[in-house]
XYZ file of C-alpha atoms in Angstrom:
730
model
C 18.972 -148.269 38.111
C 18.514 -148.422 34.358
C 22.291 -148.902 33.989
C 22.276 -151.729 36.549
C 19.377 -153.400 34.766
C 21.203 -153.276 31.418
C 24.349 -154.519 33.145
C 22.416 -157.457 34.615
C 21.149 -158.444 31.164
C 24.683 -158.206 29.807
C 25.958 -160.270 32.679
C 23.371 -162.987 32.095
C 24.434 -163.240 28.458
C 28.070 -163.742 29.547
C 27.253 -165.878 32.558
C 29.272 -168.935 31.457
C 32.437 -166.818 31.555
C 31.828 -165.850 35.158
C 30.821 -169.367 36.073
C 34.072 -170.593 34.593
C 36.072 -168.058 36.557
C 33.895 -168.603 39.647
C 34.586 -164.994 40.670
C 32.326 -162.392 42.173
C 34.541 -159.520 40.976
C 36.906 -159.370 38.006
C 40.674 -159.006 38.175
C 40.424 -155.381 37.043
C 37.882 -154.628 39.789
C 40.114 -156.341 42.359
C 43.034 -154.093 41.360
C 40.920 -150.932 41.510
C 39.343 -151.969 44.832
C 42.785 -152.413 46.393
C 43.920 -149.108 44.871
C 40.915 -147.309 46.395
C 41.757 -148.687 49.851
C 45.349 -147.465 49.530
C 44.182 -143.984 48.462
C 41.850 -143.701 51.465
C 44.634 -144.810 53.835
C 47.041 -142.204 52.408
C 44.567 -139.327 52.619
C 43.418 -140.248 56.134
C 47.035 -140.178 57.326
C 47.809 -136.903 55.548
C 44.671 -135.215 56.927
C 45.838 -135.989 60.484
C 48.787 -133.627 59.886
C 47.687 -131.113 57.240
C 44.558 -129.692 55.696
C 43.063 -131.599 52.759
C 42.479 -129.270 49.834
C 40.101 -129.741 46.893
C 42.263 -132.101 44.842
C 42.654 -134.441 47.821
C 38.897 -134.429 48.389
C 38.358 -135.363 44.726
C 40.636 -138.377 45.177
C 38.983 -139.350 48.476
C 35.422 -139.142 47.114
C 36.473 -140.999 43.976
C 38.033 -143.853 45.968
C 35.071 -144.136 48.356
C 32.656 -143.977 45.418
C 34.451 -146.801 43.617
C 34.373 -149.001 46.722
C 30.607 -148.516 46.968
C 30.178 -149.004 43.210
C 32.093 -152.315 43.291
C 30.110 -153.635 46.243
C 26.808 -152.811 44.491
C 27.949 -154.640 41.336
C 29.006 -157.643 43.451
C 25.571 -157.771 45.084
C 23.857 -157.653 41.684
C 26.042 -160.502 40.392
C 25.505 -162.613 43.492
C 21.734 -162.214 43.227
C 21.872 -163.331 39.590
C 24.034 -166.337 40.350
C 24.330 -167.312 44.005
C 26.763 -170.140 43.202
C 29.529 -167.619 42.546
C 32.212 -167.818 45.180
C 32.325 -164.968 47.668
C 35.887 -165.723 48.752
C 37.403 -163.395 46.141
C 35.671 -160.310 47.469
C 36.476 -161.287 51.083
C 40.157 -161.678 50.226
C 40.081 -158.421 48.239
C 38.568 -156.528 51.178
C 41.197 -157.926 53.552
C 44.068 -157.069 51.193
C 42.644 -153.584 50.545
C 42.326 -152.856 54.285
C 45.794 -154.257 54.997
C 47.534 -152.233 52.266
C 45.500 -149.157 53.222
C 46.712 -149.561 56.819
C 50.312 -149.987 55.662
C 50.022 -146.835 53.545
C 48.566 -144.985 56.553
C 51.542 -145.961 58.716
C 53.993 -145.214 55.892
C 52.679 -141.653 55.440
C 52.716 -141.008 59.186
C 56.300 -142.230 59.381
C 57.381 -140.033 56.432
C 55.841 -136.868 57.842
C 56.970 -137.445 61.435
C 60.493 -138.261 60.317
C 60.668 -135.094 58.211
C 59.175 -132.518 60.606
C 59.918 -134.207 63.906
C 63.631 -133.457 63.966
C 65.245 -130.044 63.786
C 67.828 -129.740 60.992
C 70.908 -128.771 62.980
C 72.793 -127.342 60.005
C 70.149 -124.852 58.821
C 71.223 -121.187 58.969
C 74.804 -122.273 59.666
C 77.493 -120.889 57.388
C 80.039 -123.478 56.395
C 81.442 -125.877 53.810
C 78.851 -128.344 52.525
C 79.856 -131.503 50.674
C 77.256 -132.357 48.032
C 76.681 -134.879 45.244
C 74.627 -133.506 42.324
C 71.973 -136.093 41.470
C 69.737 -134.112 39.086
C 70.249 -132.352 35.735
C 71.716 -128.847 36.132
C 69.166 -126.341 34.825
C 69.423 -122.680 33.939
C 67.514 -120.128 36.035
C 67.447 -116.382 35.308
C 66.925 -114.163 38.397
C 66.984 -110.351 38.079
C 68.777 -110.619 34.745
C 71.529 -112.896 36.108
C 72.042 -116.525 35.108
C 72.123 -119.120 37.872
C 72.428 -122.893 37.863
C 69.823 -124.775 39.836
C 69.994 -128.405 40.948
C 69.200 -130.861 43.719
C 72.074 -132.525 45.558
C 72.618 -135.212 48.183
C 74.078 -133.785 51.397
C 77.151 -135.826 52.349
C 78.431 -133.729 55.247
C 79.509 -130.271 56.384
C 82.185 -128.295 58.182
C 80.522 -125.418 60.084
C 82.307 -122.097 60.422
C 81.177 -121.626 64.015
C 83.987 -121.107 66.497
C 82.736 -123.989 68.649
C 82.911 -126.514 65.820
C 85.439 -125.045 63.420
C 87.237 -127.645 61.303
C 84.987 -130.516 62.469
C 83.683 -132.782 59.691
C 80.060 -133.681 60.382
C 78.159 -136.397 58.512
C 74.613 -135.456 57.372
C 71.954 -136.759 55.003
C 68.986 -135.597 52.951
C 68.787 -133.298 49.924
C 69.684 -129.637 49.488
C 68.296 -127.402 46.738
C 71.085 -125.204 45.377
C 70.869 -122.101 43.172
C 74.316 -120.733 42.398
C 76.230 -118.734 39.794
C 78.477 -120.945 37.692
C 82.235 -120.368 37.682
C 84.646 -121.543 34.943
C 84.335 -125.084 36.311
C 81.044 -126.207 34.776
C 78.676 -128.319 36.830
C 77.349 -131.691 35.710
C 75.152 -134.385 37.172
C 77.283 -136.750 39.239
C 79.835 -134.114 40.310
C 80.849 -134.013 43.961
C 81.296 -130.418 45.094
C 81.939 -128.350 48.193
C 79.692 -125.305 48.449
C 80.532 -122.391 50.735
C 77.253 -120.894 51.895
C 74.353 -120.958 54.325
C 71.343 -123.267 53.827
C 67.974 -121.867 54.868
C 64.654 -123.429 55.757
C 62.379 -124.134 52.837
C 59.545 -121.705 52.299
C 56.598 -124.100 52.340
C 52.998 -122.931 52.290
C 49.569 -124.393 51.811
C 47.486 -122.094 49.719
C 44.311 -122.513 47.713
C 44.935 -123.079 44.037
C 48.677 -123.764 44.216
C 50.909 -126.774 43.737
C 51.734 -128.516 47.031
C 55.461 -127.909 47.601
C 55.430 -129.304 51.133
C 54.443 -132.753 49.881
C 57.288 -132.748 47.355
C 59.794 -131.656 50.007
C 58.756 -134.471 52.344
C 58.986 -137.064 49.584
C 62.420 -135.938 48.377
C 63.719 -135.315 51.911
C 64.611 -131.742 50.947
C 66.154 -130.361 54.126
C 66.747 -126.788 52.991
C 67.774 -124.479 50.170
C 71.010 -122.630 49.469
C 71.116 -119.505 47.325
C 74.315 -118.144 45.806
C 77.666 -118.710 47.504
C 80.778 -120.250 45.940
C 81.799 -123.792 45.100
C 84.616 -126.042 43.958
C 84.445 -129.451 42.288
C 86.343 -132.149 44.178
C 86.974 -135.854 43.823
C 84.851 -138.093 45.994
C 87.977 -139.618 47.498
C 88.907 -136.176 48.843
C 85.820 -136.321 51.060
C 86.901 -139.376 53.060
C 86.771 -137.307 56.265
C 82.975 -137.384 56.011
C 82.914 -141.209 56.193
C 80.788 -141.519 53.064
C 78.946 -144.789 52.483
C 80.473 -147.094 49.877
C 77.368 -147.172 47.649
C 77.763 -143.421 46.968
C 80.778 -144.161 44.770
C 78.832 -146.612 42.602
C 75.907 -144.203 42.437
C 78.234 -141.416 41.295
C 79.589 -143.576 38.445
C 76.035 -144.277 37.261
C 75.215 -140.563 37.365
C 78.332 -139.751 35.335
C 77.378 -142.318 32.679
C 73.843 -140.927 32.464
C 75.163 -137.363 32.249
C 77.600 -138.360 29.484
C 74.782 -139.826 27.403
C 72.597 -136.770 27.973
C 75.498 -134.469 27.070
C 76.145 -136.393 23.829
C 72.512 -135.910 22.785
C 72.597 -132.224 23.712
C 75.833 -131.604 21.750
C 74.397 -133.398 18.725
C 71.242 -131.261 18.695
C 73.166 -128.054 19.298
C 75.241 -128.956 16.236
C 72.390 -129.646 13.821
C 69.459 -127.505 15.063
C 69.161 -123.726 15.021
C 69.309 -121.539 18.126
C 65.510 -121.155 18.216
C 64.747 -124.882 18.066
C 67.668 -126.711 19.695
C 66.367 -126.438 23.259
C 62.886 -127.474 22.139
C 64.396 -130.575 20.538
C 66.404 -131.352 23.676
C 63.296 -130.951 25.857
C 61.283 -133.246 23.579
C 63.869 -136.028 23.873
C 65.317 -135.582 27.382
C 62.725 -133.434 29.158
C 63.525 -130.434 31.368
C 65.704 -127.489 30.254
C 62.813 -125.132 30.916
C 65.151 -122.280 31.811
C 66.858 -122.504 28.410
C 63.499 -122.616 26.621
C 62.434 -119.358 28.256
C 59.342 -118.290 30.166
C 57.527 -117.080 27.043
C 57.747 -120.465 25.302
C 56.687 -122.307 28.468
C 53.739 -119.959 28.938
C 52.647 -120.505 25.328
C 52.805 -124.286 25.623
C 50.881 -124.046 28.895
C 48.132 -121.900 27.358
C 47.674 -124.310 24.461
C 47.490 -127.284 26.850
C 50.384 -129.264 25.379
C 53.113 -128.442 27.894
C 53.079 -132.116 28.918
C 54.870 -132.947 25.688
C 57.958 -131.082 27.003
C 58.237 -133.572 29.861
C 58.819 -137.247 29.239
C 55.499 -139.066 29.333
C 53.629 -142.028 27.923
C 53.651 -140.717 24.365
C 57.462 -140.724 24.310
C 57.658 -144.283 25.636
C 54.968 -145.441 23.197
C 56.723 -143.822 20.226
C 60.105 -145.257 21.229
C 58.608 -148.706 21.813
C 56.887 -148.559 18.406
C 60.125 -147.539 16.649
C 62.109 -150.386 18.215
C 59.378 -152.932 17.563
C 58.910 -151.761 13.964
C 62.633 -151.883 13.188
C 62.880 -155.371 14.667
C 59.958 -156.582 12.571
C 61.465 -155.011 9.424
C 64.627 -156.993 10.183
C 62.422 -160.126 10.382
C 62.954 -160.598 14.113
C 60.247 -162.647 15.806
C 57.501 -160.759 17.640
C 58.547 -162.134 21.015
C 62.128 -160.899 20.678
C 60.959 -157.590 19.193
C 58.814 -157.061 22.298
C 61.732 -157.895 24.571
C 63.900 -155.432 22.648
C 61.291 -152.734 23.172
C 61.232 -153.504 26.908
C 65.029 -153.257 27.236
C 65.254 -149.988 25.279
C 62.347 -148.480 27.257
C 64.031 -149.306 30.589
C 67.303 -147.859 29.332
C 65.543 -144.669 28.185
C 63.750 -144.431 31.553
C 67.126 -144.510 33.327
C 68.606 -141.812 31.079
C 65.765 -139.274 31.365
C 65.064 -139.831 35.062
C 62.519 -141.718 37.148
C 59.605 -139.275 37.061
C 56.039 -140.527 37.605
C 54.874 -140.349 33.958
C 58.046 -142.037 32.677
C 57.987 -144.926 35.132
C 54.205 -145.362 34.710
C 54.521 -145.581 30.952
C 57.500 -147.914 31.165
C 55.782 -150.282 33.604
C 52.600 -150.339 31.516
C 54.623 -151.021 28.377
C 56.426 -153.894 30.082
C 53.104 -155.193 31.397
C 51.670 -155.184 27.879
C 54.704 -156.851 26.366
C 54.909 -159.602 28.985
C 51.185 -160.299 28.681
C 51.605 -160.606 24.916
C 54.628 -162.903 25.269
C 52.806 -165.084 27.799
C 49.740 -165.187 25.591
C 47.478 -163.778 28.299
C 44.702 -161.257 27.977
C 45.835 -157.709 28.677
C 43.512 -155.167 30.246
C 44.777 -151.598 30.079
C 42.773 -150.363 33.067
C 43.940 -153.326 35.109
C 47.552 -152.608 34.198
C 47.168 -148.938 35.043
C 45.670 -149.787 38.451
C 48.484 -152.240 39.232
C 51.031 -149.599 38.206
C 49.394 -147.053 40.530
C 49.411 -149.582 43.397
C 53.143 -150.199 42.946
C 53.816 -146.460 42.829
C 51.826 -145.668 45.971
C 53.166 -148.574 48.004
C 56.691 -147.355 47.304
C 55.942 -143.614 47.683
C 52.428 -142.977 49.109
C 52.649 -139.169 49.079
C 53.098 -139.339 45.308
C 49.291 -139.357 45.241
C 49.315 -135.605 46.002
C 51.883 -134.812 43.313
C 50.487 -132.795 40.403
C 52.378 -134.794 37.732
C 51.051 -138.081 39.139
C 47.467 -136.795 39.233
C 47.551 -135.354 35.723
C 49.414 -138.310 34.216
C 47.156 -141.026 35.604
C 44.021 -138.899 35.182
C 44.712 -138.298 31.510
C 45.462 -141.993 30.922
C 42.263 -143.076 32.660
C 40.338 -140.545 30.597
C 41.749 -142.013 27.399
C 40.896 -145.573 28.459
C 37.361 -144.707 29.578
C 36.233 -142.273 26.894
C 38.552 -142.812 23.928
C 36.710 -145.525 21.977
C 33.130 -144.560 23.063
C 33.672 -140.964 21.924
C 35.292 -142.102 18.691
C 32.250 -144.253 17.891
C 29.805 -141.535 18.969
C 31.302 -138.816 16.743
C 30.364 -139.761 13.189
C 30.420 -136.471 11.280
C 34.196 -135.885 11.186
C 36.820 -137.641 9.049
C 39.198 -139.978 10.951
C 42.237 -137.732 10.390
C 40.505 -134.934 12.344
C 38.445 -137.082 14.699
C 41.350 -139.092 16.141
C 43.399 -136.191 17.625
C 40.199 -134.375 18.664
C 38.921 -137.400 20.578
C 42.374 -137.915 22.065
C 42.396 -134.341 23.400
C 38.809 -134.361 24.744
C 38.977 -137.784 26.409
C 42.296 -136.941 28.096
C 40.860 -133.694 29.491
C 37.447 -134.886 30.696
C 38.657 -136.202 34.052
C 41.212 -133.437 34.518
C 39.186 -130.240 34.148
C 38.656 -129.689 37.933
C 42.353 -130.461 38.555
C 43.438 -128.171 35.723
C 41.260 -125.357 37.035
C 42.602 -125.889 40.543
C 46.273 -125.708 39.546
C 46.243 -123.479 36.434
C 42.862 -121.649 36.670
C 42.038 -121.566 32.961
C 40.556 -123.545 30.085
C 42.012 -123.193 26.637
C 40.085 -123.636 23.410
C 43.467 -123.418 21.739
C 44.205 -126.918 23.070
C 41.704 -128.365 20.560
C 43.483 -126.708 17.648
C 46.876 -127.583 19.116
C 45.825 -131.241 19.393
C 44.864 -131.295 15.701
C 47.760 -129.253 14.280
C 50.762 -129.093 16.626
C 50.686 -132.403 18.513
C 50.869 -134.630 15.379
C 53.781 -132.527 14.065
C 55.633 -132.790 17.382
C 55.023 -136.558 17.473
C 56.588 -136.796 14.014
C 59.477 -134.634 15.233
C 60.005 -136.872 18.301
C 60.128 -139.999 16.119
C 62.606 -138.328 13.764
C 64.688 -137.043 16.700
C 64.908 -140.535 18.199
C 65.944 -142.040 14.885
C 68.334 -139.286 13.814
C 70.042 -139.173 17.207
C 70.936 -142.864 16.940
C 71.878 -142.759 13.242
C 73.922 -139.531 13.548
C 76.225 -141.216 16.019
C 77.251 -143.474 13.101
C 76.818 -141.429 9.900
C 76.002 -137.727 9.238
C 72.471 -137.005 7.952
C 72.303 -133.217 7.883
C 69.391 -133.053 5.414
C 67.010 -134.886 7.776
C 68.018 -132.584 10.628
C 67.039 -129.619 8.440
C 63.563 -131.121 8.044
C 63.276 -131.556 11.839
C 64.369 -127.955 12.370
C 61.732 -126.790 9.897
C 58.976 -128.796 11.664
C 59.959 -127.435 15.096
C 60.000 -123.860 13.756
C 56.466 -124.260 12.394
C 55.277 -125.682 15.718
C 56.748 -122.768 17.687
C 55.197 -120.225 15.299
C 51.686 -121.738 15.279
C 51.751 -122.381 19.035
C 52.693 -118.750 19.762
C 49.786 -117.448 17.673
C 47.269 -119.805 19.314
C 48.507 -118.955 22.830
C 48.355 -115.199 22.249
C 44.773 -115.313 20.959
C 42.582 -113.808 23.683
C 39.434 -115.642 22.551
C 41.065 -119.047 23.092
C 41.910 -118.575 26.780
C 39.254 -118.446 29.524
C 40.337 -117.528 33.056
C 37.726 -119.416 35.056
C 39.480 -119.814 38.397
C 39.416 -122.613 40.934
C 35.943 -124.152 41.031
C 34.389 -125.013 44.363
C 34.272 -128.562 45.700
C 30.475 -128.603 45.207
C 30.771 -127.774 41.515
C 33.583 -130.311 41.230
C 31.383 -133.102 42.620
C 28.525 -132.084 40.299
C 30.893 -132.076 37.347
C 32.161 -135.592 38.084
C 28.546 -136.703 38.474
C 27.897 -135.479 34.919
C 31.054 -137.233 33.694
C 29.852 -140.489 35.278
C 26.463 -140.217 33.602
C 28.179 -139.441 30.304
C 30.296 -142.576 30.566
C 27.279 -144.759 31.402
C 25.417 -143.498 28.350
C 28.385 -143.727 26.006
C 29.221 -147.350 26.854
C 25.573 -148.367 26.420
C 24.949 -146.030 23.512
C 21.891 -146.518 21.382
C 20.037 -144.061 19.185
C 17.539 -143.148 21.877
C 20.347 -142.162 24.266
C 21.906 -139.571 21.943
C 19.660 -136.745 23.133
C 20.244 -137.664 26.781
C 24.017 -137.729 26.213
C 23.919 -134.278 24.641
C 21.962 -133.076 27.679
C 24.663 -134.380 30.030
C 27.361 -132.613 27.991
C 25.379 -129.373 28.202
C 25.082 -129.822 31.999
C 28.866 -130.118 32.279
C 29.337 -127.006 30.147
C 26.769 -125.211 32.321
C 28.739 -126.051 35.476
C 31.886 -124.542 33.945
C 29.845 -121.490 32.857
C 28.606 -121.009 36.452
C 32.191 -121.144 37.695
C 33.338 -118.711 34.989
C 30.661 -116.127 35.750
C 31.168 -116.377 39.516
C 27.454 -116.778 40.196
C 28.114 -118.618 43.459
C 29.840 -115.463 44.741
C 27.124 -113.001 43.734
C 27.118 -109.975 46.069
C 30.007 -111.600 47.975
C 33.411 -110.193 48.890
C 36.222 -112.688 49.562
C 39.355 -112.201 51.660
C 42.330 -114.227 50.390
C 45.761 -114.101 52.070
C 48.963 -114.634 50.093
C 51.759 -115.284 52.630
C 55.200 -114.243 51.425
C 58.689 -114.162 52.867
C 59.030 -110.424 53.388
C 55.422 -109.351 53.460
C 51.827 -110.395 53.116
C 49.399 -109.647 50.313
C 45.728 -109.312 51.207
C 43.338 -109.808 48.282
C 39.863 -108.275 48.675
C 38.109 -109.998 45.769
C 34.681 -109.678 44.144
C 34.573 -112.730 41.839
C 31.180 -111.933 40.303
C 32.332 -108.475 39.215
C 35.830 -109.754 38.273
C 37.608 -107.029 40.247
C 39.974 -107.042 43.247
C 41.984 -104.840 45.599
C 45.493 -106.011 46.443
C 47.004 -104.664 49.668
C 50.704 -105.417 50.103
C 52.096 -104.979 53.618
C 55.591 -103.787 52.776
C 57.465 -100.520 52.218
C 58.007 -99.298 48.678
C 61.757 -99.916 48.934
C 61.305 -103.708 49.101
C 61.139 -105.216 45.570
C 58.217 -107.536 44.851
C 59.335 -109.176 41.606
C 59.914 -112.539 43.217
C 56.440 -112.472 44.772
C 54.444 -111.185 41.811
C 53.730 -114.705 40.580
C 52.120 -115.627 43.935
C 49.856 -112.571 43.827
C 48.984 -113.256 40.199
C 48.171 -116.883 41.023
C 45.941 -115.795 43.924
C 43.962 -113.477 41.639
C 43.703 -115.979 38.806
C 42.410 -118.633 41.219
C 39.252 -116.473 41.287
C 39.309 -116.006 37.520
C 40.516 -112.383 37.760
C 43.293 -111.178 35.415
C 45.997 -108.988 36.919
C 44.825 -105.974 34.874
C 41.482 -106.003 36.773
C 43.202 -105.573 40.153
C 44.240 -102.370 41.873
C 47.489 -102.791 43.831
C 48.200 -100.635 46.893
C 51.123 -100.813 49.317
C 50.892 -99.955 52.987
C 52.996 -100.343 56.116
C 51.281 -101.201 59.374
C 53.634 -99.555 61.848
C 52.676 -97.161 64.597
C 48.975 -97.903 64.495
C 46.497 -100.487 63.309
C 45.560 -100.565 59.643
C 41.980 -101.256 58.548
C 41.863 -102.818 55.071
C 38.137 -103.468 54.852
C 35.070 -102.613 56.875
C 31.318 -103.120 56.534
C 28.395 -103.308 58.945
C 29.380 -106.778 60.198
C 33.065 -107.454 59.574
C 36.333 -105.562 59.557
C 39.799 -106.648 58.461
C 42.594 -105.081 60.534
C 46.348 -105.590 60.347
C 48.616 -105.487 63.392
C 52.273 -105.841 62.466
C 54.107 -107.007 65.607
C 53.143 -103.984 67.633
C 53.297 -103.665 71.397
C 49.700 -102.551 71.317
C 48.627 -106.117 70.553
C 49.203 -106.992 74.204
C 46.409 -104.628 75.185
C 43.861 -106.086 72.747
C 40.755 -107.503 74.320
C 39.004 -110.436 72.686
C 35.649 -108.895 73.490
C 36.541 -106.001 71.168
C 37.043 -108.464 68.292
C 33.606 -110.038 68.173
C 33.044 -109.073 64.543
C 36.668 -108.731 63.487
C 39.073 -110.981 61.623
C 42.534 -110.601 63.177
C 45.692 -111.074 61.149
C 48.697 -111.295 63.441
C 52.287 -112.550 63.579
C 52.484 -112.999 67.334
C 52.499 -116.547 68.664
C 50.985 -115.607 72.019
C 48.099 -113.870 70.248
C 47.504 -116.981 68.133
C 47.414 -119.174 71.207
C 45.016 -116.855 73.060
C 42.636 -116.506 70.158
C 42.598 -120.208 69.294
C 42.118 -121.185 72.957
C 39.513 -118.581 73.909
C 37.755 -117.783 70.684
C 37.336 -121.152 69.012
C 34.208 -120.291 67.045
C 35.577 -117.055 65.664
C 37.362 -116.963 62.275
C 41.017 -116.058 62.708
C 43.601 -115.550 59.968
C 47.214 -116.174 60.902
C 50.268 -114.962 59.000
C 53.932 -114.372 59.755
C 55.504 -111.429 57.902
C 59.183 -110.428 57.794
C 60.861 -113.424 59.301
C 58.355 -113.744 62.114
C 58.793 -117.529 62.119
C 61.173 -116.842 65.019
C 58.132 -115.923 67.089
C 56.276 -119.153 66.403
C 56.159 -121.866 68.995
C 57.096 -125.135 67.168
C 55.018 -127.126 69.636
C 51.830 -125.199 68.859
C 49.321 -127.612 67.324
C 47.908 -125.069 64.890
C 51.263 -123.967 63.462
C 53.414 -126.016 61.086
C 57.096 -126.090 61.830
C 58.278 -125.412 58.278
C 55.711 -123.055 56.865
C 52.397 -121.378 57.266
C 49.186 -122.630 58.681
C 46.604 -123.074 55.940
C 44.610 -119.857 55.727
C 41.102 -120.387 54.326
C 39.234 -117.785 52.303
C 36.574 -115.830 54.173
C 33.368 -114.276 52.934
C 33.194 -110.744 54.305
């Protein structure tokens, strides 16, 4: 109430402005109100098909909270000045509800279209005509090098006797991982792959990135591993009756690939073997396979892995370079801005239309046009409009991790950047600026970061002060040298860039490998997440209305936020509790019996010793780290549940038993399972338990290809993956 009272006084002092506008809510509030309605519509539609996990609940509570917050502010304004027109808020509510309804229908249509039709070509060996529409990346599997890419499916010729030699038109995307032959693959190539596409392995699991959402958005129909291929001309595929626009699209892809290849060749020529792929990633993004898992892990631990993907900082630096060069050449500001817009759009096309790139480009264009038109520019308003455009075009982008982190970090900068900079008075500007930049960008993202990555890194503060400025300098020099080197050789400057990149890799490796800088906290509960955002809201209120008497209160709020993280780190909420977490895998299941408070776990893997687990180790490690438990604190034990039932855990109340597709399951009586959690792969057992034992917790999994046993029409089973399996307190 104290905040509202201060806001009312502020409003009264600026009352002529609002009287002039005759508006009950500002343009920025209108944009955010509409955005909140769209978010609620998207999440309501998604929840009708799949389980909403913590990150979705954060977005839903945030949107609902903003709607309530805006209505309260409108009431306060109307009571202060009843002559203000109410039509703006009425129109805003109508538009918000309408766009929210459209988003609801859009999401329903996307999901139903994706899962409602069986992909007839899955598990069929044949010849598949594809058009590569993504950069070809390196992937190392079991010591062998593979090329991985996404491709548009143009058609197929199945090798079945009933349809042999028949050219069938198809659509959608196929993910391909294949060994490269002497004919190198490039973006824009049309190829015929001889192989067998399989269903995508899509799961919903606590603390993991949502792959199902990405597959639905990209219309990924399946995945193809290994096989052989040949590159063909698009005209040789006329039997598939390919649409005419595909030819134009292929030419665009070839042009983009040629420009990317020219940049890559240039950097391979001037940079050393240890830095060339880092330079390419900084300018073009991607190439994570070439960088190596160790380098990616180090950048992740120091919290600056975002700099390896094209984001707002790249667009801002490029825009600044173009604008500065134009001004040096005495070009008028208006034309310099337009030049920056054109170059930014061109760069966006070359590197790909990812969420951070397009967001930054749109916001840059918004800023430039507002400046040219002589209108007031509001960053938060522009960001909200950008988000609205994104979500109207692709609503499920809301659940994408890059979208959440990109927009969350930008909002954090806009909300807390200047207030924190003014509040911190003891540090010099050269240290304070990057420190404030790092803290403000992370404030809104900590629950999301803990959900997806499970750790907090103190090294990110040092990386923001030391490494990030050096990499920004390197990016500016790379942009400039890449353009200039196409005209004249400047080998000396490239040596300086190589030296800077080498220093960054060395310092980053030392920070990442420091054990005191990395805290494995785990995924915090939704309750702690809501409390944390409550503290962040109070912090913002006190920072924007900061006076001397509020300094102590602000410090108290900061300490509350730190205390919430400390509670999550120590696992106090799980004191004397044992948690059962299921990690569903293709050839087996891993059952994690976890004690978060004691930071220990037992890992039971249902598979014979002869089956390798390398490909699944990362899923087990992620499951443990979601509770803040390092892999070294877990005892791993294999078992095989054949012949008789296997009891993994038992106490006075609950037991965890495993039945692995045994005939004995038919003789099980539900009355014998009153205090038992059943894990089964049999569809008829699922149906019986769900129908007759509704109030009893049941875990469902499908080991060793048991998806054949699943009834696709069962309401509690997803067609292309696992049912969400919640964690249970034993």
